[in-house]
GROMACS .gro file of C-alpha atoms in nm:
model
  199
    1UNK     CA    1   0.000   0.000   0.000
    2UNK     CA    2   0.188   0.375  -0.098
    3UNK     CA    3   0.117   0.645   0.140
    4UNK     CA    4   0.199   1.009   0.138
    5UNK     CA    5   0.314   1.204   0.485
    6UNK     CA    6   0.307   1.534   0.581
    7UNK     CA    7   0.588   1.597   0.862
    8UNK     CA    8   0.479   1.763   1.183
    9UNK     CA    9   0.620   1.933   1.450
   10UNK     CA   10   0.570   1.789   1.763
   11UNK     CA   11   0.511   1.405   1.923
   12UNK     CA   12   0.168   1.323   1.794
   13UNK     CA   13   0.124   1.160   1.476
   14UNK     CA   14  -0.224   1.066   1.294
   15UNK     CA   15  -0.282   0.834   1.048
   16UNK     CA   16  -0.589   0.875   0.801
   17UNK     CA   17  -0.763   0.628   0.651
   18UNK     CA   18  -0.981   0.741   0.357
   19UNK     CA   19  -1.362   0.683   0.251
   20UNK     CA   20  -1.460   0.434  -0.039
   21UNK     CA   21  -1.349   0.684  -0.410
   22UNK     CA   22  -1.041   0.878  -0.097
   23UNK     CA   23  -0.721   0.910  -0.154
   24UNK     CA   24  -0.435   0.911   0.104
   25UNK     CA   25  -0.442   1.305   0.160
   26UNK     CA   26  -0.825   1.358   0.163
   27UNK     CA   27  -0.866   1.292   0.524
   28UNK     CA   28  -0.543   1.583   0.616
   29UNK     CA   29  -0.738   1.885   0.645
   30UNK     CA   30  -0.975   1.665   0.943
   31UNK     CA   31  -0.657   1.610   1.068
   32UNK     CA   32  -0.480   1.946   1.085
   33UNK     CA   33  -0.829   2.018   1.236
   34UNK     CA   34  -0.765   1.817   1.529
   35UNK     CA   35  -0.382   1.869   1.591
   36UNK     CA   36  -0.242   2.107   1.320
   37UNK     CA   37   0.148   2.029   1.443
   38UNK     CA   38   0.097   1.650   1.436
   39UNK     CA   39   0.256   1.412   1.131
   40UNK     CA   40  -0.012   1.330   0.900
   41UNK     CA   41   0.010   1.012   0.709
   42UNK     CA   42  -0.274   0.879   0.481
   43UNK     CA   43  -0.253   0.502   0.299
   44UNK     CA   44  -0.412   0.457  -0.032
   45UNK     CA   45  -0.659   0.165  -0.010
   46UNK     CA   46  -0.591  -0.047  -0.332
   47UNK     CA   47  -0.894  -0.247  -0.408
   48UNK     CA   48  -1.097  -0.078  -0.676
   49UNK     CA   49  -1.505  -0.025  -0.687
   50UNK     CA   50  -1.617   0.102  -1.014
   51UNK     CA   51  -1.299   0.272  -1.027
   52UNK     CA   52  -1.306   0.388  -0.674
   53UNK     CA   53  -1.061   0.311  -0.410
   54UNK     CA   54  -1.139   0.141  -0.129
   55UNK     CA   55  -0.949  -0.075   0.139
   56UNK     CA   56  -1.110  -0.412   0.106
   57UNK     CA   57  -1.381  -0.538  -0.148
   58UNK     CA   58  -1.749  -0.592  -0.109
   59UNK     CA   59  -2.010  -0.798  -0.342
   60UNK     CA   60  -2.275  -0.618  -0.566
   61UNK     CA   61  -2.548  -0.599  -0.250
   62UNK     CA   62  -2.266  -0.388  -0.097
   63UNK     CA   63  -2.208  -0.690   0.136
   64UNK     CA   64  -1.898  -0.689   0.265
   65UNK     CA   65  -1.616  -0.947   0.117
   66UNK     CA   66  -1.505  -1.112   0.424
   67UNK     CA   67  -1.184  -1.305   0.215
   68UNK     CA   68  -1.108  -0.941   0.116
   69UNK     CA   69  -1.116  -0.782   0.423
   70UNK     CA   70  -0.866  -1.081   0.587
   71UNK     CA   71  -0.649  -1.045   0.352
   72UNK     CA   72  -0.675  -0.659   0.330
   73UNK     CA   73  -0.620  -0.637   0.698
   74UNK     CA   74  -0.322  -0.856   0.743
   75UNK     CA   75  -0.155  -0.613   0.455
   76UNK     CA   76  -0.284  -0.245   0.609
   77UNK     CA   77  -0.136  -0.378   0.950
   78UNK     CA   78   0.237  -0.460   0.778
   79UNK     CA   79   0.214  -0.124   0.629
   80UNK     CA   80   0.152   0.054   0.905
   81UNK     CA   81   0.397  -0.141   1.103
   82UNK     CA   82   0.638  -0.115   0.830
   83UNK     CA   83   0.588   0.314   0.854
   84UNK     CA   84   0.630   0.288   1.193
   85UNK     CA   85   0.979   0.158   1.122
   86UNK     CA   86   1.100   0.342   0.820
   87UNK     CA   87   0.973   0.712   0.954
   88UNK     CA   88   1.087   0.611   1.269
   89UNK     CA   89   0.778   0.658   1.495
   90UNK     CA   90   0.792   0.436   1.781
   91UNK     CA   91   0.753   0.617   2.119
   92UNK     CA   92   0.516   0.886   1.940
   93UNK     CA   93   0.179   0.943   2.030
   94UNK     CA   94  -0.050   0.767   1.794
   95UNK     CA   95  -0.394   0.810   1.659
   96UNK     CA   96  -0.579   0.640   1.366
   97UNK     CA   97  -0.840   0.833   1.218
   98UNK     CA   98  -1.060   0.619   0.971
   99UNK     CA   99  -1.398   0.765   0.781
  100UNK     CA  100  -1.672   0.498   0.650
  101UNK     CA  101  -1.446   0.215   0.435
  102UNK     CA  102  -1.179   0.352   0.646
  103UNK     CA  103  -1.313   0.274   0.988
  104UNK     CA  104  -1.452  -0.032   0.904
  105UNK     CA  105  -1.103  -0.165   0.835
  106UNK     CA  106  -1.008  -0.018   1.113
  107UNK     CA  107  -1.197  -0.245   1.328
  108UNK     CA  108  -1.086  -0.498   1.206
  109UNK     CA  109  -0.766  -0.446   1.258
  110UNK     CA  110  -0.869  -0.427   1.653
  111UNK     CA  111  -0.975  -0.782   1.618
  112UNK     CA  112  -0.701  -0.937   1.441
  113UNK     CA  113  -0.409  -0.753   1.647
  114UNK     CA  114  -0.255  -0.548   1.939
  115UNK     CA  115  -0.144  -0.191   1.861
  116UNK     CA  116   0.031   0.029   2.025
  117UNK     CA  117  -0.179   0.328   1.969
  118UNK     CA  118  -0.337   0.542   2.169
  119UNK     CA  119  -0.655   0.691   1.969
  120UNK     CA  120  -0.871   0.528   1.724
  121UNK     CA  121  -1.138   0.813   1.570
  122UNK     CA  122  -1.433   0.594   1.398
  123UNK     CA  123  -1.591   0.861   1.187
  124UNK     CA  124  -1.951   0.644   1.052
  125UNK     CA  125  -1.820   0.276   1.077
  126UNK     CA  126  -2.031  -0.054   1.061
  127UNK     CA  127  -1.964  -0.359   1.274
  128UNK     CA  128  -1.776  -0.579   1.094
  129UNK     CA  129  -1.729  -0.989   1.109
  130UNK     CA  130  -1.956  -0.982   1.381
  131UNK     CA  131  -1.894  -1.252   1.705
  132UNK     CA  132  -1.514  -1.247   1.625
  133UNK     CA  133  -1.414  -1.038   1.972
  134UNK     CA  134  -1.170  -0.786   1.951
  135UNK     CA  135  -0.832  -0.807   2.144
  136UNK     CA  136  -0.782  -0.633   2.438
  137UNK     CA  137  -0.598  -0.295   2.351
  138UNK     CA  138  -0.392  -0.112   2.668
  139UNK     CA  139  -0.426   0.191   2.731
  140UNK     CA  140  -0.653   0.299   2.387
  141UNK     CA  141  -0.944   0.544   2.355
  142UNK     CA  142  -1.183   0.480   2.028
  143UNK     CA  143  -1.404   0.773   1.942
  144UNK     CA  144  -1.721   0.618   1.733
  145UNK     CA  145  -1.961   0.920   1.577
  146UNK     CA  146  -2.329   0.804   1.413
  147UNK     CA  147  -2.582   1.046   1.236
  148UNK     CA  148  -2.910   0.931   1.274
  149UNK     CA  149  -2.984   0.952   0.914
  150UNK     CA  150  -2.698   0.779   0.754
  151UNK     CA  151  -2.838   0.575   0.506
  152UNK     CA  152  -2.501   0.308   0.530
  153UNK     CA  153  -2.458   0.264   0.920
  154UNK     CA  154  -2.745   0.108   1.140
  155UNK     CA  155  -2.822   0.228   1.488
  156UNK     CA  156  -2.851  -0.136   1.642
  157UNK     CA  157  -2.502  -0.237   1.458
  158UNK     CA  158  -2.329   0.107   1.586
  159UNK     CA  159  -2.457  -0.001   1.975
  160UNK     CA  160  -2.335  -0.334   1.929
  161UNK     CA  161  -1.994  -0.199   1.824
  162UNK     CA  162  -2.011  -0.044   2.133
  163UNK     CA  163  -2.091  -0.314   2.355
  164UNK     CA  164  -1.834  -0.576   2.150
  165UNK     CA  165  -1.514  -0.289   2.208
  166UNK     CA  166  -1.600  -0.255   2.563
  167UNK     CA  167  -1.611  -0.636   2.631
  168UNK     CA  168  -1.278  -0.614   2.557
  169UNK     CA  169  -1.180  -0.359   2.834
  170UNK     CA  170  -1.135  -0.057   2.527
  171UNK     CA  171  -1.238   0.283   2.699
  172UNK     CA  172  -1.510   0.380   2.402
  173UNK     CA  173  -1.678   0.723   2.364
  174UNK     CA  174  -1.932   0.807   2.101
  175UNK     CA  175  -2.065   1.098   1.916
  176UNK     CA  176  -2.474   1.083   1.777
  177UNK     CA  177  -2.592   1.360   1.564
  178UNK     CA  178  -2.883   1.414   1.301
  179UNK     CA  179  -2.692   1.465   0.973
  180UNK     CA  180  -2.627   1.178   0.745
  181UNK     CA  181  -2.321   0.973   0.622
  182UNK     CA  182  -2.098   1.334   0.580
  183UNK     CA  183  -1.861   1.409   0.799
  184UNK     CA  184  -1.984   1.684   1.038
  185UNK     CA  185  -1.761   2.018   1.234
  186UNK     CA  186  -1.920   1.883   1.520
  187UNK     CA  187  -1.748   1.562   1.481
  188UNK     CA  188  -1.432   1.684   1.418
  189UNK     CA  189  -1.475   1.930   1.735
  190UNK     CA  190  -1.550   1.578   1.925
  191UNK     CA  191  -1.220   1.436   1.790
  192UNK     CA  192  -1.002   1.720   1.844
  193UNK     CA  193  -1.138   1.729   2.226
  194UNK     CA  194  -1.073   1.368   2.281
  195UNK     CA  195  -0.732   1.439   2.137
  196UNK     CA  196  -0.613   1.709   2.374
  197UNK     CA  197  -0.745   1.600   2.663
  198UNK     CA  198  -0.500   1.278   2.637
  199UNK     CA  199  -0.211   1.413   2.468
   0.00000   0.00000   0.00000
């Protein structure tokens, strides 16, 4: 997976994780939003929809691909690890920020290993390979937001998302507002407090 960074300034780096048709930098005005001297790195997702990126594949019913998302997993975690590494991160601050496609991966990554991050932001996700239980995660905060109108997320999968990341002793806050699937100020207000309140 190629991804682009933006150097920052000070100990906190965020990485961004697009929306299905993203690109690696689309998410780095949300997150100069929420810490504008923080390293912002975005990852290209490289399965295509109709042309449109996205990080793991899903069938015509918009049903998600579960042999895509594995294996899509397994490769966004070696990236990131691999990042870490290269730019020379470890001992920062951490925070992954993931939007729709981008969060949903994102959980999964909770359930398939330990990281060593500190914040994940779940703009709109969906509960993903539900009854799998994710692995305990020291020390991590996840922010989850909903709009009440969003025609992709479900209110009874977004509480269950909940309940299944607090099973497994992750401290979980969430965000509910009217609006749709679009990313709201509000939201990003939401992530930005969460942010300086534990950095």
């Amino acid at each position: 997976m190629k991804y682009t960074i933006h150097q920052g300034d000070n100990e906190h780096v965020i990485f961004h994780l697009h929306g299905t048709g993203g690109t690696s930098t689309e998410l780095f005005s949300i997150g100069q939003s929420i810490d504008k001297n923080a390293t912002l790195i975005g990852i290209d997702g490289d399965v295509f929809e109709n042309g449109m990126r996205r990080y793991f594949a899903r069938y015509e019913d918009l049903s998600f691909d579960l042999e895509s998302l594995d294996k899509q997993t397994d490769k966004l975690y070696k990236t990131i690890t691999e990042i870490i590494e290269k730019e020379m991160l470890k001992g920062k601050i951490m925070t992954l920020l993931g939007y729709s496609n981008g969060a949903n991966i994102a959980i999964n990554l909770l359930k398939k290993y330990s990281l060593n991050f500190n914040h994940f932001i779940l703009f709109h996700p969906t509960l993903v390979n539900k009854g799998i239980p994710f692995k305990s995660q020291d020390d991590l905060i996840v922010l989850m937001t909903y709009g009440e109108n969003d025609p992709f997320v479900d209110e009874n999968s977004f509480k269950l998302l909940k309940k299944e990341l607090s099973k497994a002793k992750i401290k979980v806050k969430t965000f509910e507002h009217k609006q749709g699937h679009s990313l709201t100020r509000d939201e990003v207000i939401e992530a930005r407090k969460l942010v300086n309140k534990t950095t």
